[in-house]
Coordinates of C-alpha atoms and ligand atoms in Angstrom, one line a residue:
Chain A
M1150 CA 9.2 -7.8 -33.4
S1151 CA 6.3 -7.0 -31.2
S1152 CA 7.9 -9.5 -28.7
S1153 CA 10.9 -7.2 -28.4
S1154 CA 9.2 -4.0 -27.8
A1155 CA 6.6 -5.0 -25.3
P1156 CA 8.7 -5.9 -22.3
L1157 CA 10.7 -2.7 -23.0
S1158 CA 7.9 -0.4 -22.9
A1159 CA 6.2 -2.0 -19.9
S1160 CA 9.3 -1.7 -17.9
L1161 CA 9.9 1.9 -19.0
H1162 CA 6.6 2.8 -17.8
G1163 CA 7.3 1.1 -14.5
T1164 CA 10.5 3.4 -14.2
R1165 CA 8.6 6.5 -15.1
S1166 CA 6.1 5.9 -12.3
A1167 CA 8.7 5.1 -9.9
V1168 CA 10.3 8.3 -10.8
K1169 CA 7.2 10.5 -10.2
R1170 CA 6.6 8.7 -6.9
F1171 CA 10.2 9.4 -6.2
V1172 CA 10.3 13.4 -7.2
L1173 CA 7.0 13.7 -5.0
L1174 CA 8.5 11.8 -2.1
K1175 CA 11.5 14.2 -2.4
S1176 CA 9.7 17.5 -2.6
E1177 CA 7.8 16.3 0.6
G1178 CA 11.2 15.4 2.3
F1179 CA 12.8 18.4 1.8
G1180 CA 9.7 20.3 2.1
N1181 CA 10.7 21.7 5.7
G1182 CA 7.3 23.3 5.7
M1183 CA 8.2 25.7 2.9
R1184 CA 4.4 25.0 1.8
T1185 CA 1.6 24.8 4.4
P1186 CA -0.5 21.9 3.7
A1187 CA -4.1 22.9 3.1
I1188 CA -6.6 21.8 5.9
R1189 CA -8.2 18.5 4.4
V1190 CA -11.7 17.7 4.9
P1191 CA -11.8 14.0 5.5
E1192 CA -13.5 12.1 2.7
E1193 CA -16.0 10.3 5.0
K1194 CA -17.3 13.4 6.5
K1195 CA -17.9 14.9 3.0
N1196 CA -19.7 12.0 2.0
S1197 CA -21.9 11.3 5.0
M1198 CA -25.1 12.8 3.6
S1199 CA -25.3 10.2 1.1
G1200 CA -25.0 7.1 3.1
A1201 CA -25.5 3.7 2.1
K1202 CA -25.4 4.5 -1.7
G1203 CA -22.1 6.4 -1.3
K1204 CA -20.6 3.3 0.4
F1205 CA -21.6 1.2 -2.3
S1206 CA -20.3 3.1 -4.9
E1207 CA -17.2 4.0 -3.1
S1208 CA -16.4 0.1 -2.6
F1209 CA -17.4 -0.3 -6.2
M1210 CA -14.9 1.9 -7.5
K1211 CA -12.3 0.4 -5.3
V1212 CA -12.7 -2.9 -7.1
V1213 CA -12.4 -1.1 -10.4
F1214 CA -9.2 0.5 -9.4
L1215 CA -8.0 -3.0 -8.4
L1216 CA -9.0 -4.5 -11.4
A1217 CA -7.1 -1.7 -13.4
A1218 CA -4.0 -2.3 -11.3
C1219 CA -4.4 -6.1 -11.8
V1220 CA -4.2 -5.6 -15.4
S1221 CA -0.8 -4.0 -15.4
I1222 CA 0.7 -6.8 -12.8
L1223 CA -0.8 -9.3 -15.0
C1224 CA 1.0 -8.0 -18.3
V1225 CA 4.3 -7.9 -16.6
L1226 CA 3.8 -11.3 -15.5
L1227 CA 2.7 -12.8 -18.6
I1228 CA 5.9 -11.1 -20.4
C1229 CA 8.1 -12.7 -17.7
L1230 CA 6.5 -16.2 -18.4
F1231 CA 6.8 -15.7 -22.0
L1232 CA 10.4 -14.5 -21.9
F1233 CA 11.6 -17.0 -19.5
S1234 CA 9.8 -20.1 -20.7
N1235 CA 10.7 -19.5 -24.3
G1236 CA 14.2 -18.0 -23.9
L1237 CA 15.5 -20.2 -21.1
P1238 CA 15.3 -23.6 -23.0
A1239 CA 17.2 -22.2 -25.8
I1240 CA 19.9 -20.8 -23.7
G1241 CA 20.1 -24.1 -21.8
K1242 CA 20.5 -25.8 -25.3
I1243 CA 23.1 -23.6 -26.5
G1244 CA 24.7 -23.5 -23.1
P1245 CA 24.6 -20.1 -21.1
V1246 CA 28.5 -19.5 -21.3
A1247 CA 28.5 -20.1 -25.0
F1248 CA 25.4 -17.9 -25.4
L1249 CA 26.5 -15.0 -23.3
T1250 CA 30.2 -14.8 -23.9
G1251 CA 30.5 -16.7 -27.6
M1252 CA 32.0 -14.1 -30.2
E1253 CA 30.4 -15.7 -33.1
W1254 CA 26.8 -15.3 -34.2
R1255 CA 26.1 -17.5 -37.2
P1256 CA 22.7 -19.1 -37.3
G1257 CA 23.6 -21.0 -40.3
S1258 CA 26.4 -22.7 -38.3
E1259 CA 24.3 -23.2 -35.3
L1260 CA 26.7 -20.5 -33.5
Y1261 CA 24.7 -18.4 -31.1
G1262 CA 27.1 -16.1 -29.1
I1263 CA 25.6 -12.7 -28.3
A1264 CA 28.7 -11.2 -26.5
P1265 CA 29.4 -8.8 -29.3
M1266 CA 25.4 -7.4 -29.2
I1267 CA 25.9 -7.4 -25.2
V1268 CA 28.6 -5.2 -25.7
G1269 CA 27.1 -3.0 -28.6
S1270 CA 24.3 -2.3 -26.4
L1271 CA 26.4 -1.3 -23.5
Y1272 CA 28.6 0.9 -25.8
V1273 CA 26.0 2.5 -27.4
T1274 CA 24.1 3.3 -24.0
A1275 CA 27.5 4.4 -22.5
G1276 CA 28.0 6.8 -25.4
A1277 CA 24.4 8.2 -25.1
I1278 CA 24.9 8.8 -21.6
V1279 CA 28.2 10.6 -22.2
T1280 CA 26.6 12.8 -25.0
G1281 CA 23.2 13.2 -23.4
V1282 CA 23.5 13.5 -19.9
P1283 CA 25.5 16.7 -19.7
L1284 CA 23.5 18.3 -22.2
G1285 CA 20.3 17.1 -20.7
V1286 CA 21.2 18.3 -17.2
L1287 CA 22.6 21.7 -18.3
T1288 CA 19.3 22.3 -20.2
A1289 CA 17.4 21.4 -17.4
V1290 CA 19.4 23.8 -15.1
F1291 CA 19.1 26.5 -17.7
M1292 CA 15.3 26.0 -17.9
A1293 CA 14.9 25.9 -14.3
E1294 CA 17.1 28.8 -13.3
F1295 CA 18.6 30.8 -16.0
C1296 CA 15.8 31.1 -18.6
P1297 CA 14.0 34.4 -19.2
K1298 CA 10.1 33.8 -19.6
R1299 CA 10.0 34.5 -22.9
L1300 CA 12.4 31.8 -24.3
Y1301 CA 11.0 29.3 -21.9
G1302 CA 7.6 29.6 -23.7
V1303 CA 9.7 28.2 -26.9
L1304 CA 12.0 26.0 -25.3
S1305 CA 9.6 24.0 -23.2
P1306 CA 7.3 22.9 -26.0
A1307 CA 10.2 22.3 -28.3
I1308 CA 11.6 19.9 -25.6
A1309 CA 8.2 18.3 -25.2
L1310 CA 8.1 17.7 -29.0
L1311 CA 11.4 16.3 -29.0
A1312 CA 10.1 13.9 -26.6
G1313 CA 7.2 12.9 -28.9
V1314 CA 9.3 12.5 -32.0
P1315 CA 8.7 8.8 -33.1
S1316 CA 12.1 6.9 -33.3
I1317 CA 11.8 6.3 -36.8
L1318 CA 12.1 9.9 -37.6
Y1319 CA 15.2 10.3 -35.3
G1320 CA 16.4 7.2 -37.5
F1321 CA 15.8 9.1 -40.6
F1322 CA 17.5 12.1 -39.4
G1323 CA 20.4 10.1 -38.4
L1324 CA 20.8 8.4 -41.6
V1325 CA 20.3 11.5 -43.8
V1326 CA 22.0 14.1 -41.7
M1327 CA 24.4 12.6 -39.4
V1328 CA 25.9 9.5 -41.2
P1329 CA 27.1 11.7 -43.9
F1330 CA 28.6 14.2 -41.6
V1331 CA 30.4 11.4 -39.5
R1332 CA 31.7 9.9 -42.8
E1333 CA 33.1 13.2 -43.9
V1334 CA 34.5 14.4 -40.6
F1335 CA 35.6 10.9 -39.0
G1336 CA 36.1 8.6 -41.8
G1337 CA 34.6 5.2 -42.0
S1338 CA 31.1 4.4 -43.4
G1339 CA 29.5 6.8 -41.3
K1340 CA 27.2 4.0 -39.8
S1341 CA 29.0 3.6 -36.5
L1342 CA 29.0 3.5 -32.9
L1343 CA 29.9 7.2 -32.6
T1344 CA 26.6 8.2 -34.7
A1345 CA 24.4 5.8 -32.6
S1346 CA 25.6 7.3 -29.7
I1347 CA 25.0 11.0 -30.5
L1348 CA 21.5 10.1 -31.9
L1349 CA 20.8 8.3 -28.9
G1350 CA 22.0 11.1 -26.8
I1351 CA 19.7 13.3 -28.6
M1352 CA 16.8 10.9 -28.1
I1353 CA 17.3 10.9 -24.4
L1354 CA 17.9 14.3 -24.0
P1355 CA 14.0 15.3 -23.3
T1356 CA 13.8 12.4 -20.8
I1357 CA 16.7 13.7 -18.7
T1358 CA 15.8 17.3 -19.3
S1359 CA 12.1 17.1 -18.3
V1360 CA 12.9 14.9 -15.1
S1361 CA 15.9 16.9 -14.0
E1362 CA 13.8 20.1 -14.3
A1363 CA 11.2 18.8 -12.2
A1364 CA 13.7 17.7 -9.5
I1365 CA 15.4 21.1 -9.7
R1366 CA 12.1 22.9 -9.2
A1367 CA 11.1 20.5 -6.5
V1368 CA 14.2 21.9 -4.2
P1369 CA 12.9 24.2 -1.9
R1370 CA 13.7 27.9 -2.5
S1371 CA 15.3 28.2 1.1
S1372 CA 18.4 26.3 -0.1
Y1373 CA 18.8 28.8 -2.9
E1374 CA 18.3 31.8 -0.4
G1375 CA 20.3 30.3 2.0
A1376 CA 23.3 30.1 -0.5
L1377 CA 22.7 33.8 -1.4
A1378 CA 22.5 34.8 2.2
L1379 CA 26.3 33.6 2.4
G1380 CA 27.3 35.9 -0.3
A1381 CA 27.1 33.3 -3.1
T1382 CA 26.2 34.3 -6.7
H1383 CA 23.2 33.1 -8.5
E1384 CA 25.5 30.8 -10.4
R1385 CA 27.0 29.4 -7.4
S1386 CA 23.8 28.9 -5.6
V1387 CA 22.3 27.0 -8.4
F1388 CA 25.2 24.8 -8.8
F1389 CA 26.4 24.1 -5.5
A1390 CA 23.1 24.5 -3.1
V1391 CA 20.3 23.6 -5.5
L1392 CA 21.8 21.1 -7.7
P1393 CA 23.3 18.5 -5.0
A1394 CA 19.7 18.6 -3.4
A1395 CA 18.2 17.7 -6.7
R1396 CA 20.8 15.0 -7.6
S1397 CA 18.8 12.0 -6.8
G1398 CA 16.0 13.2 -9.0
I1399 CA 18.5 14.0 -11.7
L1400 CA 20.1 10.4 -11.3
A1401 CA 16.6 9.1 -11.9
G1402 CA 16.3 10.8 -15.1
V1403 CA 19.6 9.7 -16.1
V1404 CA 18.2 5.9 -15.1
L1405 CA 15.1 6.5 -17.3
G1406 CA 17.5 7.9 -20.3
I1407 CA 19.6 4.5 -19.9
G1408 CA 16.5 2.5 -19.9
R1409 CA 15.3 4.1 -23.1
S1410 CA 18.6 4.0 -25.0
I1411 CA 19.4 0.2 -23.9
G1412 CA 15.7 -0.4 -25.4
E1413 CA 15.8 1.9 -28.4
T1414 CA 15.7 -0.1 -31.6
M1415 CA 14.5 1.6 -34.9
A1416 CA 16.9 4.4 -34.7
V1417 CA 19.8 2.5 -33.7
I1418 CA 19.4 -0.1 -36.7
M1419 CA 19.3 2.8 -39.1
V1420 CA 22.7 4.5 -38.2
A1421 CA 24.8 1.9 -36.2
G1422 CA 25.8 -0.4 -39.0
N1423 CA 25.0 -3.7 -37.2
Q1424 CA 27.8 -5.8 -37.7
V1425 CA 28.2 -8.6 -35.4
L1426 CA 31.5 -7.5 -34.1
I1427 CA 32.8 -5.8 -31.0
P1428 CA 34.0 -2.5 -32.5
E1429 CA 37.2 -1.5 -32.4
S1430 CA 36.8 2.2 -32.5
L1431 CA 34.0 4.8 -32.4
V1432 CA 33.6 5.0 -36.2
R1433 CA 33.2 1.3 -36.7
G1434 CA 29.8 -0.1 -36.6
A1435 CA 28.0 -2.0 -33.7
R1436 CA 24.8 -4.4 -33.5
T1437 CA 22.8 -4.0 -30.1
L1438 CA 20.6 -6.7 -28.8
T1439 CA 17.5 -4.9 -29.9
A1440 CA 19.0 -4.6 -33.6
N1441 CA 19.9 -8.3 -33.4
I1442 CA 16.2 -9.3 -32.6
V1443 CA 14.4 -7.1 -35.2
L1444 CA 16.8 -7.7 -37.9
E1445 CA 16.3 -11.4 -37.8
M1446 CA 13.0 -12.3 -36.3
G1447 CA 11.2 -12.1 -39.7
Y1448 CA 12.7 -15.1 -40.8
A1449 CA 14.1 -17.0 -38.1
A1450 CA 12.9 -20.2 -37.3
D1451 CA 13.3 -23.2 -34.6
L1452 CA 16.7 -22.7 -32.4
H1453 CA 17.5 -19.6 -34.0
R1454 CA 14.0 -18.2 -33.3
E1455 CA 14.4 -19.2 -29.7
A1456 CA 17.8 -17.7 -29.5
L1457 CA 16.6 -14.3 -30.6
I1458 CA 14.0 -14.6 -27.6
G1459 CA 16.6 -15.8 -25.2
T1460 CA 18.4 -12.3 -26.5
A1461 CA 15.0 -10.4 -25.6
L1462 CA 15.5 -12.2 -22.1
V1463 CA 19.1 -10.8 -21.6
L1464 CA 17.7 -7.3 -22.5
F1465 CA 15.0 -7.7 -20.1
V1466 CA 17.4 -8.9 -17.3
F1467 CA 19.4 -5.7 -17.9
I1468 CA 16.3 -3.4 -17.7
L1469 CA 15.3 -5.5 -14.5
I1470 CA 18.8 -4.7 -13.1
L1471 CA 18.5 -1.0 -13.9
N1472 CA 14.9 -0.5 -12.1
T1473 CA 15.9 -2.8 -9.0
S1474 CA 19.1 -0.6 -8.6
M1475 CA 17.3 2.5 -9.1
A1476 CA 14.5 1.5 -6.5
L1477 CA 17.1 0.4 -4.2
S1478 CA 19.1 3.6 -4.3
I1479 CA 15.8 5.8 -3.8
G1480 CA 15.2 3.6 -0.7
R1481 CA 18.5 4.3 0.7
K1482 CA 18.5 8.3 -0.1
V1483 CA 15.2 9.2 2.0
P1484 CA 17.0 11.1 5.0
Chain B
M1170 CA 28.3 53.0 18.2
D1171 CA 25.7 52.6 15.2
K1172 CA 26.3 49.5 13.0
L1173 CA 23.5 50.2 10.8
I1174 CA 21.5 53.3 10.2
V1175 CA 18.4 53.1 8.5
D1176 CA 16.9 56.4 7.2
K1177 CA 13.5 57.1 5.6
L1178 CA 13.3 53.7 4.3
N1179 CA 10.2 52.9 2.0
L1180 CA 9.3 49.7 0.6
Y1181 CA 6.9 48.6 -2.2
Y1182 CA 5.8 45.0 -3.2
G1183 CA 4.0 46.2 -6.6
A1184 CA 1.4 48.6 -5.0
N1185 CA 1.8 47.1 -1.6
H1186 CA 3.4 49.9 0.7
A1187 CA 4.9 47.4 3.1
L1188 CA 7.5 49.3 4.9
R1189 CA 6.6 53.3 5.6
D1190 CA 9.4 55.7 6.7
I1191 CA 11.3 53.5 8.6
G1192 CA 14.1 55.2 10.5
M1193 CA 16.2 53.4 13.1
A1194 CA 20.0 53.1 14.4
I1195 CA 21.0 49.7 15.4
P1196 CA 24.0 49.7 17.9
A1197 CA 26.9 47.6 17.5
R1198 CA 27.5 44.5 19.6
E1199 CA 23.8 44.6 20.8
V1200 CA 21.0 42.6 20.2
T1201 CA 18.0 44.5 18.7
A1202 CA 14.7 42.6 18.6
L1203 CA 12.3 43.4 16.1
I1204 CA 8.4 42.5 17.2
G1205 CA 5.0 43.0 15.7
P1206 CA 1.9 41.4 14.6
S1207 CA 2.2 38.8 11.5
G1208 CA 2.5 40.5 8.2
C1209 CA 3.5 43.9 9.6
G1210 CA 6.9 43.9 7.8
K1211 CA 9.4 42.6 10.1
S1212 CA 10.8 40.1 7.8
T1213 CA 10.8 42.6 4.9
F1214 CA 12.6 44.9 7.1
L1215 CA 15.2 42.4 8.2
R1216 CA 15.7 41.3 4.4
T1217 CA 16.4 45.1 3.2
L1218 CA 19.5 44.8 5.6
N1219 CA 21.1 42.5 3.5
R1220 CA 19.4 43.2 0.3
M1221 CA 17.6 39.9 0.1
N1222 CA 14.6 41.8 -1.2
D1223 CA 16.5 42.4 -4.3
L1224 CA 15.3 38.8 -5.4
V1225 CA 11.7 39.7 -5.0
E1226 CA 10.4 40.8 -8.3
G1227 CA 8.4 44.1 -8.4
C1228 CA 9.7 45.3 -5.1
R1229 CA 11.0 48.8 -5.0
I1230 CA 13.1 50.4 -2.2
E1231 CA 13.6 54.1 -1.3
G1232 CA 15.6 55.7 1.5
K1233 CA 19.1 54.8 2.7
V1234 CA 20.7 52.0 4.9
T1235 CA 24.2 52.5 5.8
L1236 CA 26.4 49.9 7.3
D1237 CA 29.5 51.6 9.2
G1238 CA 28.5 54.4 7.3
E1239 CA 28.4 52.9 3.5
D1240 CA 25.2 53.1 1.7
I1241 CA 24.4 49.5 0.9
Y1242 CA 22.2 50.6 -1.8
A1243 CA 24.7 52.5 -3.4
E1244 CA 25.5 51.4 -7.1
E1245 CA 29.2 50.4 -6.3
T1246 CA 28.1 48.1 -3.6
D1247 CA 29.2 44.3 -3.7
V1248 CA 26.2 42.5 -2.8
S1249 CA 28.2 39.2 -2.1
V1250 CA 30.5 41.1 0.2
L1251 CA 27.5 42.9 2.1
R1252 CA 25.9 39.5 2.6
K1253 CA 29.2 38.3 3.7
R1254 CA 29.3 41.2 6.4
V1255 CA 25.7 40.6 6.8
G1256 CA 24.7 37.2 7.7
M1257 CA 21.3 35.6 7.9
V1258 CA 19.7 32.9 9.9
F1259 CA 16.1 32.0 8.5
Q1260 CA 13.1 31.0 10.5
K1261 CA 13.4 27.4 9.0
P1262 CA 16.5 25.8 8.8
T1263 CA 18.0 25.7 5.5
P1264 CA 20.6 22.9 5.3
F1265 CA 22.1 22.2 2.1
A1266 CA 21.9 18.6 1.0
M1267 CA 25.3 17.7 1.5
S1268 CA 27.7 16.8 4.7
V1269 CA 27.7 18.9 7.6
Y1270 CA 31.5 19.8 6.7
D1271 CA 30.4 21.2 3.2
N1272 CA 27.3 22.7 4.7
I1273 CA 29.7 25.0 6.9
A1274 CA 32.5 25.3 4.4
F1275 CA 30.2 26.5 1.8
G1276 CA 30.5 30.3 2.7
P1277 CA 34.3 30.4 3.2
R1278 CA 34.8 28.4 0.0
T1279 CA 32.2 31.2 -1.9
H1280 CA 34.7 33.6 -0.6
G1281 CA 37.8 31.9 -1.9
I1282 CA 39.2 29.8 1.2
R1283 CA 40.2 26.5 -0.2
A1284 CA 43.0 25.1 2.1
R1285 CA 41.8 22.2 3.9
V1286 CA 43.6 23.1 7.2
K1287 CA 42.2 26.5 7.2
L1288 CA 38.7 25.2 6.4
D1289 CA 39.2 22.7 9.2
A1290 CA 40.0 25.5 11.8
I1291 CA 37.2 27.7 10.4
I1292 CA 34.6 24.8 10.9
E1293 CA 35.6 23.8 14.3
K1294 CA 35.6 27.5 15.7
S1295 CA 32.1 28.3 13.9
L1296 CA 30.5 24.9 15.1
R1297 CA 31.9 25.9 18.7
D1298 CA 30.7 29.3 18.5
A1299 CA 27.4 28.0 17.5
A1300 CA 27.4 25.7 20.5
I1301 CA 27.1 22.6 18.7
W1302 CA 30.6 21.2 18.1
D1303 CA 30.5 18.8 21.0
E1304 CA 27.2 17.3 19.6
I1305 CA 28.2 16.9 16.0
K1306 CA 31.9 17.1 15.9
D1307 CA 31.8 13.0 15.0
R1308 CA 29.1 13.6 12.4
L1309 CA 30.9 16.1 10.3
N1310 CA 30.7 13.9 7.3
E1311 CA 27.1 13.1 7.8
N1312 CA 24.3 14.5 5.6
A1313 CA 23.3 17.5 7.2
L1314 CA 19.5 16.7 6.5
S1315 CA 19.9 13.7 9.1
L1316 CA 20.3 16.4 12.0
S1317 CA 17.4 17.2 14.2
G1318 CA 15.6 20.4 13.6
G1319 CA 17.2 22.1 16.6
Q1320 CA 20.9 20.9 15.2
Q1321 CA 20.0 21.8 12.0
Q1322 CA 19.3 25.5 12.9
R1323 CA 22.6 25.8 14.9
M1324 CA 24.4 24.4 12.2
C1325 CA 22.8 26.9 9.9
I1326 CA 24.1 29.5 12.6
A1327 CA 27.4 28.2 12.6
R1328 CA 27.3 28.2 8.6
A1329 CA 26.7 31.9 8.7
L1330 CA 29.2 32.6 11.4
A1331 CA 31.7 30.7 9.2
V1332 CA 32.4 33.8 6.9
S1333 CA 32.9 35.9 9.9
P1334 CA 29.9 38.3 9.4
E1335 CA 29.6 41.5 11.6
V1336 CA 26.0 41.2 11.7
L1337 CA 23.7 38.6 12.1
L1338 CA 20.2 38.8 10.9
M1339 CA 17.7 36.0 12.7
D1340 CA 14.5 35.9 11.3
E1341 CA 12.2 34.0 14.1
P1342 CA 15.1 31.5 14.1
T1343 CA 13.3 29.5 17.1
S1344 CA 9.8 29.5 16.1
A1345 CA 10.0 26.1 14.3
L1346 CA 12.0 24.3 17.4
D1347 CA 11.3 22.6 20.5
P1348 CA 11.7 24.6 24.0
I1349 CA 15.0 23.0 24.7
S1350 CA 16.5 23.9 21.3
T1351 CA 15.0 27.2 21.9
S1352 CA 16.5 28.1 25.0
R1353 CA 20.0 26.9 23.5
I1354 CA 19.5 29.4 20.7
E1355 CA 18.8 32.0 23.2
D1356 CA 22.0 31.3 25.3
L1357 CA 23.8 31.4 22.1
V1358 CA 22.5 34.8 20.9
A1359 CA 23.6 36.2 24.4
E1360 CA 27.1 34.7 23.8
L1361 CA 27.4 35.8 20.2
K1362 CA 26.4 39.5 20.9
K1363 CA 30.0 39.8 22.4
E1364 CA 31.5 39.7 19.1
Y1365 CA 28.5 40.4 16.7
T1366 CA 25.6 42.8 16.1
I1367 CA 22.4 40.9 16.1
V1368 CA 19.0 41.7 14.6
I1369 CA 16.4 39.3 15.8
V1370 CA 12.7 38.9 14.7
T1371 CA 10.7 37.2 17.4
H1372 CA 6.9 36.5 17.9
N1373 CA 7.5 35.6 21.2
M1374 CA 7.6 38.7 23.9
Q1375 CA 9.1 36.9 26.7
Q1376 CA 12.2 36.0 24.0
A1377 CA 12.5 39.7 23.1
A1378 CA 12.5 40.6 26.8
R1379 CA 14.8 37.9 27.9
I1380 CA 17.4 38.5 25.1
S1381 CA 17.3 41.8 23.7
D1382 CA 19.0 45.3 24.5
R1383 CA 16.7 47.2 22.3
T1384 CA 13.2 46.3 21.1
A1385 CA 11.4 47.7 17.9
F1386 CA 7.6 47.6 17.4
F1387 CA 6.5 47.3 14.0
F1388 CA 2.6 47.9 13.0
L1389 CA 1.2 47.8 9.7
G1390 CA 4.3 48.4 7.9
E1391 CA 5.2 51.3 10.4
M1392 CA 8.0 51.3 13.1
I1393 CA 5.9 52.7 16.0
E1394 CA 8.4 52.6 19.0
Y1395 CA 12.2 51.8 19.3
D1396 CA 13.7 51.9 22.6
A1397 CA 15.6 50.1 25.2
T1398 CA 14.0 46.7 25.8
E1399 CA 13.1 47.4 29.6
K1400 CA 11.5 50.5 28.7
I1401 CA 9.5 48.9 25.8
F1402 CA 8.2 46.3 28.1
S1403 CA 7.5 48.3 31.2
L1404 CA 6.6 52.1 30.2
P1405 CA 5.8 52.0 26.4
D1406 CA 4.9 55.5 25.0
D1407 CA 2.6 54.3 22.4
K1408 CA -0.7 53.0 23.2
R1409 CA -0.6 50.3 20.3
T1410 CA 2.8 49.0 21.8
E1411 CA 1.2 48.7 25.2
N1412 CA -1.9 46.9 23.8
Y1413 CA 0.4 44.5 21.7
I1414 CA 2.7 43.5 24.7
T1415 CA 0.1 43.1 27.0
G1416 CA -1.5 40.5 24.4
R1417 CA -4.7 43.0 23.6
F1418 CA -4.3 42.2 19.8
G1419 CA -1.7 40.3 17.4
Ligands
LIG308 N1 7.9 38.3 -1.4 C1 6.7 39.3 -1.2 N2 6.1 39.7 -2.5 C2 4.9 40.3 -2.2 N3 4.4 40.7 -1.1 C3 5.2 40.3 0.2 C4 6.3 39.6 0.0 N4 6.7 39.3 1.3 C5 6.2 39.9 2.2 N5 5.1 40.5 1.4 C6 3.9 41.4 2.2 O1 4.5 42.2 2.9 C7 3.8 42.4 4.0 C8 5.1 42.4 5.1 O2 5.4 41.0 5.3 P1 6.5 40.2 6.1 O3 7.6 41.4 6.2 O4 6.7 39.0 6.0 O5 5.5 40.4 7.6 P2 6.0 39.6 8.8 O6 7.4 39.2 8.8 O7 6.2 40.9 9.9 O8 5.2 38.8 9.4 C9 2.7 41.5 4.1 O9 1.7 42.3 3.8 C10 3.1 40.4 3.1 O10 1.9 40.0 2.3
LIG309 MG1 8.0 37.2 9.2

């Protein structure tokens, strides 16, 4: 179980810091001198009085920082090593094609095809994007540009809280409130792709909102004023001058949201039904890669166990692709 | 003929009395320069002419500003139409994060022009008027942020021209530019005044002398002196104007 969540959270943290770096970068790039940078006194000059002792503590601190950084790199490397060394042989034994495109997952009969789970993960994530992204981005626009101060004082902590709610609680909420609702309104058992999508959409909402809000706020006011000066209304200036300037930051938020929803486990298991079948409609159940691992890791042995680690490897590769493509698109975007 | 008439204009930023009893008649199709030391209220004054100060919280305005005889602070004034008629170019270029084409088309689209043919024509004319067509006609689909600073500023002028304003307000439009771009924009101003009324804030005395017909000297929120540029720069009435022009302060 821990084997599945560790790589995910590690890679998510990677994405998050990439976004921070990126938002900073953007705000400087667009800065156009809106802020006049404070004159900085060079560090060396300030410390010149302390002499050799200062030098020593400085280089000592550098080593400490370096070690701290090495720990995180080491973690990533170890996770990679673990996943590849345990997952690849299993995939080899099963056969990569049979593993990735096989429609049957029946450990009892030595059938290990994870195609339904791959599709399940993709569907659920797509559903989360469809529900979470528009809501999240619009919320961010509202918070940054339309929200009265008083309301902001309520809304902002509420969204922060939403981000901090443990996923098991989301899962309970989904199970107790949303599943019956979906059953009543749309039919089926209620544990479905639709339920999971909406629930995940809510879960990625705070991520998308906070990253997008930061991106919108990082756009220099001059863009907004420039649009107003052409006779545009507040709304038009916000949506057509400010938002385009924030779009790569918003995209980063969306990518983070995708990362979170593809890796989400607990909440999804509780509402998705978990059938190993490619769902034929929105109200049918689906099983994600993460769910597959958690549901079976407890009792799996031998090749079955290794196949689950192979599943984790596939998940990891997904996250890797996501991060890499974001890093590339950021690299390209800087004007 | 006077395009803009300002009468007993007082402006407060909270308790800060930033403009005091300004009265001024700005003639059509001339270049009027506003000079004065930093913080004397030039930008503030300029921004009262297209109501950009409406955005500033705690800003209070008294007095009257008329455009062709209409009170721009009247209840029934449509600010969007006012800003279409009175365009503005800022100190720093303010390109939008989109293509050059979409930048220029922003204003016309705001005011309801959608037809591609029409937009194409407007964009070409504005870029020509801003003397930048030949330079960037092949780069219309590039992101405006990839232009140089001087090109961005002229593109912003073109963007302002694209809504066919009557008045163009320019707030130190060359202070962030290199000398070559600066002289391009000065030439441009001389060309534009045939069609537009121009009010330009400048820190640069030579620039005011070169390009303006009339000059107003601001000091500590007051308009000290306003006259033909030649007169201001040769025989100012007020001692403070003379001191400023000869570089004794500010
Ligand atoms: N948005 C604002 N809010 C409050 N005070 C302002 C604002 N803008 C300018 N001021 C004040 O108004 C005065 C005039 O400023 P400004 O018009 O920018 O001068 P100038 O353009 O001549 O340098 C200054 O004292 C300045 O601090
Ligand atoms: Mg100014």
